[in-house]
mmCIF file of C-alpha atoms and ligand atoms in Angstrom:
data_model
loop_
_atom_site.group_PDB
_atom_site.id
_atom_site.type_symbol
_atom_site.label_atom_id
_atom_site.label_comp_id
_atom_site.label_asym_id
_atom_site.label_seq_id
_atom_site.Cartn_x
_atom_site.Cartn_y
_atom_site.Cartn_z
ATOM 1 C CA MET D 1 -6.381 38.158 -10.963
ATOM 2 C CA SER D 2 -3.975 36.619 -13.440
ATOM 3 C CA LEU D 3 -1.357 34.096 -12.321
ATOM 4 C CA ARG D 4 2.135 33.961 -13.755
ATOM 5 C CA LEU D 5 3.099 30.317 -14.249
ATOM 6 C CA ALA D 6 6.652 29.096 -13.737
ATOM 7 C CA ALA D 7 8.364 27.232 -16.582
ATOM 8 C CA LEU D 8 8.286 23.419 -16.424
ATOM 9 C CA PRO D 9 11.535 21.560 -15.790
ATOM 10 C CA LYS D 10 12.979 19.724 -18.784
ATOM 11 C CA ALA D 11 15.219 17.125 -17.135
ATOM 12 C CA LYS D 12 13.743 13.677 -16.458
ATOM 13 C CA VAL D 13 15.635 12.947 -13.243
ATOM 14 C CA PRO D 14 16.807 15.400 -10.599
ATOM 15 C CA PRO D 15 20.411 16.414 -11.270
ATOM 16 C CA PRO D 16 22.658 13.808 -9.598
ATOM 17 C CA GLY D 17 24.227 15.098 -6.379
ATOM 18 C CA GLU D 18 21.688 17.941 -6.024
ATOM 19 C CA HIS D 19 20.889 19.069 -2.461
ATOM 20 C CA TYR D 20 17.326 19.868 -1.301
ATOM 21 C CA ASP D 21 15.551 21.018 1.833
ATOM 22 C CA VAL D 22 12.801 18.483 1.258
ATOM 23 C CA VAL D 23 12.352 15.524 -1.034
ATOM 24 C CA ILE D 24 8.764 14.370 -1.389
ATOM 25 C CA VAL D 25 8.373 10.751 -2.384
ATOM 26 C CA GLY D 26 5.048 10.191 -4.116
ATOM 27 C CA ALA D 27 2.789 12.415 -6.191
ATOM 28 C CA GLY D 28 -0.731 11.583 -5.115
ATOM 29 C CA PRO D 29 -2.896 14.131 -3.288
ATOM 30 C CA ALA D 30 -0.647 13.887 -0.203
ATOM 31 C CA GLY D 31 2.653 14.355 -2.023
ATOM 32 C CA LEU D 32 1.404 17.143 -4.272
ATOM 33 C CA SER D 33 -0.164 19.002 -1.337
ATOM 34 C CA ALA D 34 3.101 18.625 0.567
ATOM 35 C CA ALA D 35 4.941 20.068 -2.444
ATOM 36 C CA LEU D 36 2.609 23.035 -2.649
ATOM 37 C CA TYR D 37 3.038 23.845 1.049
ATOM 38 C CA ALA D 38 6.789 23.206 1.068
ATOM 39 C CA SER D 39 7.095 25.736 -1.712
ATOM 40 C CA ARG D 40 5.041 28.257 0.250
ATOM 41 C CA PHE D 41 7.548 27.844 3.093
ATOM 42 C CA LEU D 42 10.267 28.635 0.531
ATOM 43 C CA LEU D 43 11.887 25.244 0.942
ATOM 44 C CA LYS D 44 13.948 23.944 -1.955
ATOM 45 C CA SER D 45 11.700 21.035 -2.862
ATOM 46 C CA VAL D 46 11.408 18.232 -5.365
ATOM 47 C CA VAL D 47 8.899 15.445 -5.943
ATOM 48 C CA VAL D 48 10.054 12.016 -7.104
ATOM 49 C CA SER D 49 7.413 9.434 -7.831
ATOM 50 C CA GLU D 50 6.432 6.377 -9.787
ATOM 51 C CA ASP D 51 3.323 8.129 -11.110
ATOM 52 C CA VAL D 52 1.227 11.248 -10.671
ATOM 53 C CA GLY D 53 -2.152 10.961 -9.015
ATOM 54 C CA GLY D 54 -1.711 7.732 -7.066
ATOM 55 C CA GLN D 55 -5.008 6.098 -6.285
ATOM 56 C CA LEU D 56 -6.929 8.973 -7.842
ATOM 57 C CA ASN D 57 -6.024 7.267 -11.115
ATOM 58 C CA LEU D 58 -8.293 4.417 -10.041
ATOM 59 C CA THR D 59 -11.336 6.604 -9.538
ATOM 60 C CA ASN D 60 -13.747 7.959 -12.076
ATOM 61 C CA GLU D 61 -15.337 11.028 -10.550
ATOM 62 C CA VAL D 62 -14.792 12.864 -7.294
ATOM 63 C CA ASP D 63 -17.772 14.533 -5.695
ATOM 64 C CA ASP D 64 -16.616 14.872 -2.108
ATOM 65 C CA TYR D 65 -13.737 17.340 -2.345
ATOM 66 C CA PRO D 66 -14.989 20.630 -0.903
ATOM 67 C CA GLY D 67 -15.555 23.405 -3.379
ATOM 68 C CA LEU D 68 -15.188 21.292 -6.500
ATOM 69 C CA LEU D 69 -18.725 19.899 -6.651
ATOM 70 C CA ARG D 70 -18.233 17.031 -9.129
ATOM 71 C CA ILE D 71 -14.953 16.703 -11.008
ATOM 72 C CA ALA D 72 -13.330 13.988 -13.136
ATOM 73 C CA ALA D 73 -10.544 12.365 -11.107
ATOM 74 C CA SER D 74 -8.106 12.918 -13.987
ATOM 75 C CA GLU D 75 -8.944 16.626 -13.952
ATOM 76 C CA LEU D 76 -8.370 16.816 -10.207
ATOM 77 C CA VAL D 77 -4.973 15.128 -10.654
ATOM 78 C CA ALA D 78 -4.084 17.673 -13.328
ATOM 79 C CA ARG D 79 -5.109 20.522 -11.048
ATOM 80 C CA PHE D 80 -3.113 19.182 -8.085
ATOM 81 C CA ARG D 81 -0.116 18.813 -10.362
ATOM 82 C CA ASP D 82 -0.448 22.231 -11.938
ATOM 83 C CA HIS D 83 -0.857 23.844 -8.551
ATOM 84 C CA ALA D 84 2.398 22.383 -7.217
ATOM 85 C CA GLU D 85 4.439 22.398 -10.418
ATOM 86 C CA LYS D 86 3.275 25.295 -12.553
ATOM 87 C CA LEU D 87 2.045 27.763 -9.964
ATOM 88 C CA PHE D 88 4.609 27.065 -7.224
ATOM 89 C CA GLY D 89 7.429 25.725 -9.380
ATOM 90 C CA VAL D 90 8.166 22.448 -7.595
ATOM 91 C CA PRO D 91 9.761 20.031 -10.083
ATOM 92 C CA ILE D 92 8.025 16.663 -10.348
ATOM 93 C CA TYR D 93 9.995 13.688 -11.644
ATOM 94 C CA THR D 94 8.068 10.515 -12.443
ATOM 95 C CA ASN D 95 8.821 6.889 -13.336
ATOM 96 C CA ILE D 96 11.315 6.802 -10.474
ATOM 97 C CA THR D 97 11.170 4.336 -7.596
ATOM 98 C CA VAL D 98 12.982 5.526 -4.499
ATOM 99 C CA GLN D 99 14.796 2.538 -3.057
ATOM 100 C CA LYS D 100 16.895 3.749 -0.163
ATOM 101 C CA PHE D 101 17.760 6.658 2.045
ATOM 102 C CA GLU D 102 20.505 6.897 4.642
ATOM 103 C CA ARG D 103 21.565 9.659 6.953
ATOM 104 C CA ILE D 104 24.850 11.398 6.225
ATOM 105 C CA GLY D 105 25.464 14.211 8.719
ATOM 106 C CA ASP D 106 22.584 16.693 8.588
ATOM 107 C CA GLU D 107 21.247 15.200 5.371
ATOM 108 C CA PHE D 108 19.801 12.057 3.872
ATOM 109 C CA TYR D 109 21.328 10.478 0.802
ATOM 110 C CA ILE D 110 18.476 9.215 -1.387
ATOM 111 C CA THR D 111 18.873 6.704 -4.175
ATOM 112 C CA GLY D 112 16.512 4.969 -6.550
ATOM 113 C CA THR D 113 15.914 3.739 -10.050
ATOM 114 C CA ARG D 114 17.053 5.612 -13.161
ATOM 115 C CA GLY D 115 20.163 6.735 -11.359
ATOM 116 C CA LEU D 116 18.417 8.770 -8.680
ATOM 117 C CA SER D 117 21.145 10.114 -6.396
ATOM 118 C CA ILE D 118 20.250 13.227 -4.401
ATOM 119 C CA TYR D 119 20.608 14.722 -0.918
ATOM 120 C CA SER D 120 17.965 16.255 1.279
ATOM 121 C CA LYS D 121 17.698 17.552 4.829
ATOM 122 C CA THR D 122 14.185 16.161 5.160
ATOM 123 C CA ILE D 123 12.039 13.549 3.461
ATOM 124 C CA ILE D 124 8.262 13.356 3.190
ATOM 125 C CA LEU D 125 7.072 9.858 2.376
ATOM 126 C CA ALA D 126 3.744 10.033 0.568
ATOM 127 C CA VAL D 127 4.108 6.632 -1.018
ATOM 128 C CA GLY D 128 0.455 5.556 -0.941
ATOM 129 C CA ALA D 129 -0.604 1.959 -0.996
ATOM 130 C CA ARG D 130 -0.763 -0.839 -3.581
ATOM 131 C CA ARG D 131 -3.558 -3.191 -4.536
ATOM 132 C CA ARG D 132 -4.218 -6.182 -2.328
ATOM 133 C CA LYS D 133 -4.227 -9.592 -4.007
ATOM 134 C CA LEU D 134 -6.661 -12.453 -3.401
ATOM 135 C CA GLY D 135 -3.968 -15.108 -3.557
ATOM 136 C CA VAL D 136 -6.127 -17.777 -5.244
ATOM 137 C CA PRO D 137 -5.236 -20.163 -8.089
ATOM 138 C CA GLY D 138 -5.599 -18.504 -11.485
ATOM 139 C CA GLU D 139 -5.270 -14.933 -10.198
ATOM 140 C CA LYS D 140 -1.666 -14.401 -11.212
ATOM 141 C CA GLU D 141 -1.960 -16.508 -14.343
ATOM 142 C CA PHE D 142 -4.903 -14.496 -15.718
ATOM 143 C CA THR D 143 -3.813 -11.024 -14.652
ATOM 144 C CA GLY D 144 -4.187 -8.895 -17.763
ATOM 145 C CA ARG D 145 -6.174 -11.691 -19.437
ATOM 146 C CA GLY D 146 -9.443 -11.175 -17.612
ATOM 147 C CA VAL D 147 -8.224 -10.458 -14.094
ATOM 148 C CA SER D 148 -8.131 -6.744 -13.378
ATOM 149 C CA TYR D 149 -7.489 -4.650 -10.284
ATOM 150 C CA CYS D 150 -9.084 -1.506 -11.648
ATOM 151 C CA SER D 151 -12.713 -1.475 -12.758
ATOM 152 C CA ILE D 152 -12.527 2.206 -13.579
ATOM 153 C CA CYS D 153 -9.585 1.649 -15.937
ATOM 154 C CA ASP D 154 -10.724 -1.547 -17.656
ATOM 155 C CA ALA D 155 -14.544 -1.501 -17.637
ATOM 156 C CA PRO D 156 -14.871 -0.216 -21.237
ATOM 157 C CA LEU D 157 -12.900 -3.253 -22.491
ATOM 158 C CA TYR D 158 -15.833 -5.440 -21.446
ATOM 159 C CA LYS D 159 -18.514 -3.609 -23.399
ATOM 160 C CA GLY D 160 -21.177 -6.044 -24.607
ATOM 161 C CA LYS D 161 -19.758 -9.032 -22.672
ATOM 162 C CA GLU D 162 -22.062 -11.509 -20.935
ATOM 163 C CA ALA D 163 -20.850 -11.350 -17.338
ATOM 164 C CA VAL D 164 -18.106 -10.218 -15.004
ATOM 165 C CA ALA D 165 -17.413 -10.635 -11.300
ATOM 166 C CA VAL D 166 -16.368 -7.880 -8.930
ATOM 167 C CA VAL D 167 -14.819 -8.968 -5.641
ATOM 168 C CA GLY D 168 -14.993 -6.805 -2.515
ATOM 169 C CA GLY D 169 -17.391 -4.862 -0.348
ATOM 170 C CA GLY D 170 -15.836 -1.394 -0.185
ATOM 171 C CA ASP D 171 -16.373 1.782 -2.174
ATOM 172 C CA ALA D 172 -14.097 0.621 -4.979
ATOM 173 C CA ALA D 173 -15.975 -2.659 -5.503
ATOM 174 C CA MET D 174 -19.344 -0.959 -5.364
ATOM 175 C CA GLU D 175 -18.296 1.872 -7.682
ATOM 176 C CA GLY D 176 -16.790 -0.701 -10.048
ATOM 177 C CA ALA D 177 -19.901 -2.886 -10.076
ATOM 178 C CA ILE D 178 -22.127 0.112 -10.807
ATOM 179 C CA LEU D 179 -19.877 1.248 -13.638
ATOM 180 C CA LEU D 180 -19.572 -2.256 -15.110
ATOM 181 C CA SER D 181 -23.354 -2.748 -14.998
ATOM 182 C CA GLY D 182 -23.515 -0.181 -17.800
ATOM 183 C CA TYR D 183 -21.168 -2.185 -20.021
ATOM 184 C CA VAL D 184 -21.990 -5.879 -19.459
ATOM 185 C CA LYS D 185 -25.185 -7.884 -19.228
ATOM 186 C CA LYS D 186 -24.544 -9.275 -15.741
ATOM 187 C CA VAL D 187 -22.327 -8.328 -12.800
ATOM 188 C CA TYR D 188 -21.741 -10.642 -9.834
ATOM 189 C CA LEU D 189 -20.706 -8.702 -6.743
ATOM 190 C CA ILE D 190 -18.871 -11.251 -4.606
ATOM 191 C CA HIS D 191 -18.253 -10.280 -0.982
ATOM 192 C CA ARG D 192 -17.086 -12.361 1.967
ATOM 193 C CA ARG D 193 -19.646 -10.844 4.372
ATOM 194 C CA ASP D 194 -23.195 -9.496 4.142
ATOM 195 C CA GLN D 195 -22.239 -6.083 5.534
ATOM 196 C CA PHE D 196 -20.419 -3.518 3.444
ATOM 197 C CA ARG D 197 -17.629 -1.068 4.042
ATOM 198 C CA ALA D 198 -18.873 0.951 1.080
ATOM 199 C CA LYS D 199 -20.790 4.135 1.715
ATOM 200 C CA PRO D 200 -24.532 3.388 1.942
ATOM 201 C CA TYR D 201 -25.121 5.636 -1.054
ATOM 202 C CA TYR D 202 -23.107 3.274 -3.281
ATOM 203 C CA VAL D 203 -24.723 0.153 -1.836
ATOM 204 C CA GLU D 204 -28.217 1.508 -2.483
ATOM 205 C CA GLU D 205 -27.311 2.492 -6.030
ATOM 206 C CA ALA D 206 -25.856 -0.975 -6.731
ATOM 207 C CA LYS D 207 -28.972 -2.644 -5.319
ATOM 208 C CA ARG D 208 -31.125 -0.619 -7.685
ATOM 209 C CA LYS D 209 -29.274 -2.006 -10.719
ATOM 210 C CA PRO D 210 -31.282 -4.978 -12.054
ATOM 211 C CA ASN D 211 -28.212 -6.652 -13.592
ATOM 212 C CA ILE D 212 -26.067 -6.702 -10.421
ATOM 213 C CA GLU D 213 -26.389 -9.936 -8.442
ATOM 214 C CA PHE D 214 -25.012 -9.890 -4.902
ATOM 215 C CA VAL D 215 -23.149 -13.081 -4.020
ATOM 216 C CA LEU D 216 -22.650 -12.564 -0.299
ATOM 217 C CA ASN D 217 -20.942 -14.493 2.490
ATOM 218 C CA SER D 218 -18.852 -16.011 -0.268
ATOM 219 C CA VAL D 219 -15.186 -16.216 -1.184
ATOM 220 C CA VAL D 220 -13.429 -16.815 -4.466
ATOM 221 C CA LYS D 221 -11.636 -20.164 -4.475
ATOM 222 C CA GLU D 222 -10.279 -20.194 -8.015
ATOM 223 C CA ILE D 223 -10.280 -18.301 -11.298
ATOM 224 C CA ARG D 224 -10.472 -20.592 -14.335
ATOM 225 C CA GLY D 225 -9.977 -20.120 -18.038
ATOM 226 C CA ASP D 226 -7.977 -21.053 -21.102
ATOM 227 C CA LYS D 227 -6.357 -18.157 -22.920
ATOM 228 C CA VAL D 228 -8.624 -15.778 -21.008
ATOM 229 C CA VAL D 229 -10.832 -15.981 -17.935
ATOM 230 C CA ARG D 230 -13.912 -18.163 -18.372
ATOM 231 C CA SER D 231 -15.247 -18.667 -14.864
ATOM 232 C CA VAL D 232 -14.835 -18.050 -11.174
ATOM 233 C CA VAL D 233 -15.347 -20.651 -8.461
ATOM 234 C CA VAL D 234 -17.091 -19.310 -5.386
ATOM 235 C CA GLU D 235 -17.700 -20.961 -2.030
ATOM 236 C CA SER D 236 -20.323 -19.656 0.368
ATOM 237 C CA LYS D 237 -20.163 -19.856 4.149
ATOM 238 C CA ASP D 238 -22.590 -22.794 4.167
ATOM 239 C CA GLY D 239 -20.156 -24.783 2.008
ATOM 240 C CA THR D 240 -22.030 -24.435 -1.290
ATOM 241 C CA VAL D 241 -19.672 -24.186 -4.247
ATOM 242 C CA ARG D 242 -20.729 -22.475 -7.486
ATOM 243 C CA GLU D 243 -18.860 -21.959 -10.744
ATOM 244 C CA LEU D 244 -19.983 -18.697 -12.342
ATOM 245 C CA ALA D 245 -19.317 -18.182 -16.054
ATOM 246 C CA VAL D 246 -17.612 -14.785 -16.397
ATOM 247 C CA ASP D 247 -15.462 -12.944 -18.922
ATOM 248 C CA GLY D 248 -13.585 -10.988 -16.296
ATOM 249 C CA VAL D 249 -12.843 -10.797 -12.584
ATOM 250 C CA PHE D 250 -12.307 -7.391 -11.025
ATOM 251 C CA ILE D 251 -10.502 -7.664 -7.706
ATOM 252 C CA GLU D 252 -11.270 -4.572 -5.640
ATOM 253 C CA ILE D 253 -10.330 -5.656 -2.134
ATOM 254 C CA GLY D 254 -8.427 -2.655 -0.957
ATOM 255 C CA PHE D 255 -4.815 -1.715 -0.615
ATOM 256 C CA GLU D 256 -1.728 -2.400 1.448
ATOM 257 C CA PRO D 257 1.270 -0.179 2.021
ATOM 258 C CA PRO D 258 4.561 -0.719 0.130
ATOM 259 C CA LYS D 259 6.078 -1.629 3.462
ATOM 260 C CA ASP D 260 8.995 -3.836 2.442
ATOM 261 C CA TRP D 261 11.481 -1.158 1.490
ATOM 262 C CA TYR D 262 10.813 1.370 4.223
ATOM 263 C CA GLN D 263 10.561 -1.184 7.047
ATOM 264 C CA SER D 264 14.070 -2.303 6.132
ATOM 265 C CA LEU D 265 15.241 1.301 6.622
ATOM 266 C CA GLY D 266 14.117 1.387 10.251
ATOM 267 C CA LEU D 267 10.798 3.190 9.935
ATOM 268 C CA GLU D 268 8.355 2.198 12.627
ATOM 269 C CA THR D 269 5.095 0.779 11.308
ATOM 270 C CA ASP D 270 1.900 -0.703 12.698
ATOM 271 C CA GLU D 271 1.215 -4.434 12.441
ATOM 272 C CA GLN D 272 -0.072 -4.034 8.855
ATOM 273 C CA GLY D 273 2.973 -2.095 7.736
ATOM 274 C CA TYR D 274 1.458 1.409 7.670
ATOM 275 C CA ILE D 275 3.916 4.087 8.789
ATOM 276 C CA LYS D 276 3.437 5.289 12.330
ATOM 277 C CA THR D 277 3.348 9.075 12.712
ATOM 278 C CA ASP D 278 2.349 11.486 15.422
ATOM 279 C CA GLU D 279 -0.250 14.190 14.793
ATOM 280 C CA TRP D 280 2.450 16.308 13.110
ATOM 281 C CA MET D 281 3.238 13.522 10.630
ATOM 282 C CA ARG D 282 6.620 12.920 12.246
ATOM 283 C CA THR D 283 7.935 9.362 11.987
ATOM 284 C CA ASN D 284 10.342 7.756 14.448
ATOM 285 C CA ILE D 285 13.265 9.000 12.305
ATOM 286 C CA PRO D 286 13.956 12.717 12.897
ATOM 287 C CA GLY D 287 13.692 14.589 9.599
ATOM 288 C CA VAL D 288 11.499 11.941 7.982
ATOM 289 C CA PHE D 289 7.775 12.651 7.749
ATOM 290 C CA ALA D 290 4.942 10.671 6.198
ATOM 291 C CA ALA D 291 1.555 11.515 4.751
ATOM 292 C CA GLY D 292 -1.384 10.056 2.871
ATOM 293 C CA ASP D 293 -2.510 6.470 2.538
ATOM 294 C CA ALA D 294 0.782 4.973 3.728
ATOM 295 C CA ILE D 295 0.324 6.308 7.253
ATOM 296 C CA SER D 296 -1.356 4.447 10.050
ATOM 297 C CA MET D 297 -3.385 7.428 11.234
ATOM 298 C CA TRP D 298 -6.900 7.771 9.752
ATOM 299 C CA LYS D 299 -6.534 4.256 8.337
ATOM 300 C CA GLY D 300 -10.268 3.655 8.578
ATOM 301 C CA PHE D 301 -11.113 6.790 6.610
ATOM 302 C CA ARG D 302 -8.866 7.153 3.614
ATOM 303 C CA GLN D 303 -10.092 10.177 1.749
ATOM 304 C CA ILE D 304 -8.499 12.632 -0.666
ATOM 305 C CA ILE D 305 -9.072 15.453 1.759
ATOM 306 C CA ASN D 306 -7.246 13.580 4.535
ATOM 307 C CA ALA D 307 -4.320 12.768 2.254
ATOM 308 C CA ALA D 308 -4.064 16.412 1.199
ATOM 309 C CA ALA D 309 -4.330 17.614 4.793
ATOM 310 C CA SER D 310 -1.621 15.245 6.015
ATOM 311 C CA GLY D 311 0.650 16.358 3.156
ATOM 312 C CA ALA D 312 0.211 19.991 4.168
ATOM 313 C CA ILE D 313 0.951 19.154 7.810
ATOM 314 C CA ALA D 314 4.043 17.136 6.848
ATOM 315 C CA ALA D 315 5.400 20.098 4.870
ATOM 316 C CA TYR D 316 4.822 22.419 7.816
ATOM 317 C CA SER D 317 6.559 19.950 10.120
ATOM 318 C CA ALA D 318 9.519 19.685 7.753
ATOM 319 C CA TYR D 319 9.740 23.477 7.767
ATOM 320 C CA THR D 320 9.530 23.591 11.580
ATOM 321 C CA TYR D 321 12.204 20.887 11.885
ATOM 322 C CA LEU D 322 14.556 22.751 9.546
ATOM 323 C CA THR D 323 13.963 26.049 11.313
ATOM 324 C CA GLN D 324 14.518 24.613 14.790
ATOM 325 C CA LYS D 325 17.708 22.870 13.668
ATOM 326 C CA GLY D 326 18.965 26.024 11.961
ATOM 327 C CA LEU D 327 19.231 24.118 8.696
ATOM 328 C CA ILE D 328 17.588 26.642 6.393
ATOM 329 C CA ARG D 329 20.062 28.805 4.572
ATOM 330 C CA ARG D 330 18.591 31.868 2.946
ATOM 331 C CA ALA D 331 20.585 33.663 0.285
HETATM 332 P P1 LIG N 1 -11.635 -1.088 1.498
HETATM 333 O O1 LIG N 1 -12.565 -0.001 1.895
HETATM 334 O O2 LIG N 1 -10.519 -1.466 2.383
HETATM 335 O O3 LIG N 1 -12.553 -2.377 1.253
HETATM 336 C C1 LIG N 1 -11.951 -3.590 0.885
HETATM 337 C C2 LIG N 1 -13.054 -4.637 0.757
HETATM 338 O O4 LIG N 1 -12.457 -5.819 0.288
HETATM 339 C C3 LIG N 1 -13.721 -4.946 2.091
HETATM 340 O O5 LIG N 1 -15.105 -5.117 1.895
HETATM 341 C C4 LIG N 1 -13.049 -6.242 2.513
HETATM 342 O O6 LIG N 1 -13.896 -7.105 3.201
HETATM 343 C C5 LIG N 1 -12.700 -6.876 1.198
HETATM 344 N N1 LIG N 1 -11.500 -7.697 1.323
HETATM 345 C C6 LIG N 1 -10.289 -7.335 1.830
HETATM 346 N N2 LIG N 1 -9.413 -8.354 1.752
HETATM 347 C C7 LIG N 1 -10.089 -9.379 1.182
HETATM 348 C C8 LIG N 1 -9.738 -10.699 0.834
HETATM 349 N N3 LIG N 1 -8.488 -11.186 1.023
HETATM 350 N N4 LIG N 1 -10.668 -11.486 0.271
HETATM 351 C C9 LIG N 1 -11.938 -11.022 0.061
HETATM 352 N N5 LIG N 1 -12.334 -9.779 0.356
HETATM 353 C C10 LIG N 1 -11.422 -8.963 0.909
HETATM 354 O O7 LIG N 1 -10.981 -0.836 0.049
HETATM 355 P P2 LIG N 1 -11.474 0.021 -1.225
HETATM 356 O O8 LIG N 1 -12.891 -0.256 -1.531
HETATM 357 O O9 LIG N 1 -10.468 -0.238 -2.275
HETATM 358 O O10 LIG N 1 -11.355 1.518 -0.727
HETATM 359 C C11 LIG N 1 -10.103 2.002 -0.239
HETATM 360 C C12 LIG N 1 -10.278 3.450 0.232
HETATM 361 O O11 LIG N 1 -10.525 4.283 -0.910
HETATM 362 C C13 LIG N 1 -11.469 3.630 1.160
HETATM 363 O O12 LIG N 1 -11.149 4.605 2.128
HETATM 364 C C14 LIG N 1 -12.551 4.149 0.269
HETATM 365 O O13 LIG N 1 -13.508 4.970 0.952
HETATM 366 C C15 LIG N 1 -11.758 4.965 -0.742
HETATM 367 N N6 LIG N 1 -12.493 4.986 -2.016
HETATM 368 C C16 LIG N 1 -13.431 5.957 -2.158
HETATM 369 C C17 LIG N 1 -14.155 6.022 -3.326
HETATM 370 C C18 LIG N 1 -15.202 7.058 -3.444
HETATM 371 O O14 LIG N 1 -15.573 7.665 -2.433
HETATM 372 N N7 LIG N 1 -15.678 7.337 -4.650
HETATM 373 C C19 LIG N 1 -13.954 5.093 -4.372
HETATM 374 C C20 LIG N 1 -12.986 4.104 -4.180
HETATM 375 C C21 LIG N 1 -12.279 4.056 -2.996
HETATM 376 P P3 LIG N 1 -14.339 -6.842 4.727
HETATM 377 O O15 LIG N 1 -15.300 -5.707 4.652
HETATM 378 O O16 LIG N 1 -14.926 -8.111 5.160
HETATM 379 O O17 LIG N 1 -13.067 -6.501 5.464
#
C-alpha cells in the first residue's frame, strides 16, 4: 500500500489570530501521538514546541517500543514526526515557548515567544520535564566546560580522556556510564545510595565493564577546575571525602516538570509540580488536558509507550469534550 504524504507547512509560526480545535504544546512522544490522534478525529490541530523529540533526544537507542525491535532514538523521533506531520498533516512549529493561556468565551487565547498569538478550544499540555540540577559549587560555573547533563549527546567529546564522573543511579546514569566507558579510560559512577533505580539489565552491564568504578553511598560536594573541570569532590556516608581527578562530570539525576509557568495559570499539580490528571488526561481546567512526562500519573514508570498512550488518550478526551460541548463545526 502506498501512502500519499501531505505537503509540509512553510511558515515558522502559526498564523497570528488563527483558531484551532486543539493546540498541542510539546513535540515529544506524547505531543506527537496526541497530534496523530487529534488528526484522526478530524480536529483542526497544531503543535507548538521548543523542540521535537523531547527526552528521546537524550537517548541513544530504543529497544523497548513494541514492534520496532531496536531503533536509533533519532530515527524514532523522525518517524513520530513524519507520522503526525507528513502522513496526517498536523503542522509542527518549533523553537516556540508557550508562555500563557487564558480563557476567552469558549476558547483559550495562547501566547508565547516569537509572537505566538493563537486561539484554541482545547489545549493538550505535553510539555515534558527538564533536567534536575545538583546545586553544588562549580556546577553552574562549569556547565558547558566539563559539566554536562547529557552523556548520550556529549560522550564522543571525551574520546581518549583519562576519567569522567557520572552522577545518578537511574537508567540515564547507567546508560551514560556504559557509553562513556567506551570513550574514556575510567568512569566513576557516583550514586547517593547502594540501590539503583536503573533496570537490572543496565546495572549488570555496567558492573561487567572493568573501567567503571562504582562510588556508592556518596554525594558530590563540589566540582573544581580552572578553565575546564579538573576534579570532583565526593563525600561518602561515613564522612570520608575524596577528590577524584576527572575531565568531565555528567549529571544524570533525573528530571523535574517545567512547573513555574503552568502553576501560575491555575493548573493543579502534585507536590513536585507534575500536572494532576484523571485517567482521561483531564486537568482541573475544563478543556485543558495533559500527557507525557509532565503528568503526575505513572510518575514512577516514565516510558515512551506511556507518553504515547497518554497523548492518544488526551486527544480522544479533547475530541469528546468538543463533541459534548457542541464545539466542533464541520463544513
Ligand atoms: P530517575 O530514574 O529519576 O533516576 C534519577 C537518579 O538520580 C536516582 O538514582 C536518584 O537517586 C538520583 N538523584 C536524584 N536527585 C539527586 C540529587 N539531588 N543528588 C544525587 N542524586 C540524585 O532519572 P533518569 O535516570 O534520568 O530516568 C528518567 C526516566 O527516563 C526513567 O523513567 C527512566 O526509566 C527513563 N529512561 C529510560 C532509558 C532506557 O530505558 N533506555 C534511558 C534513560 C532514561 P535515588 O535513587 O536515591 O532517588
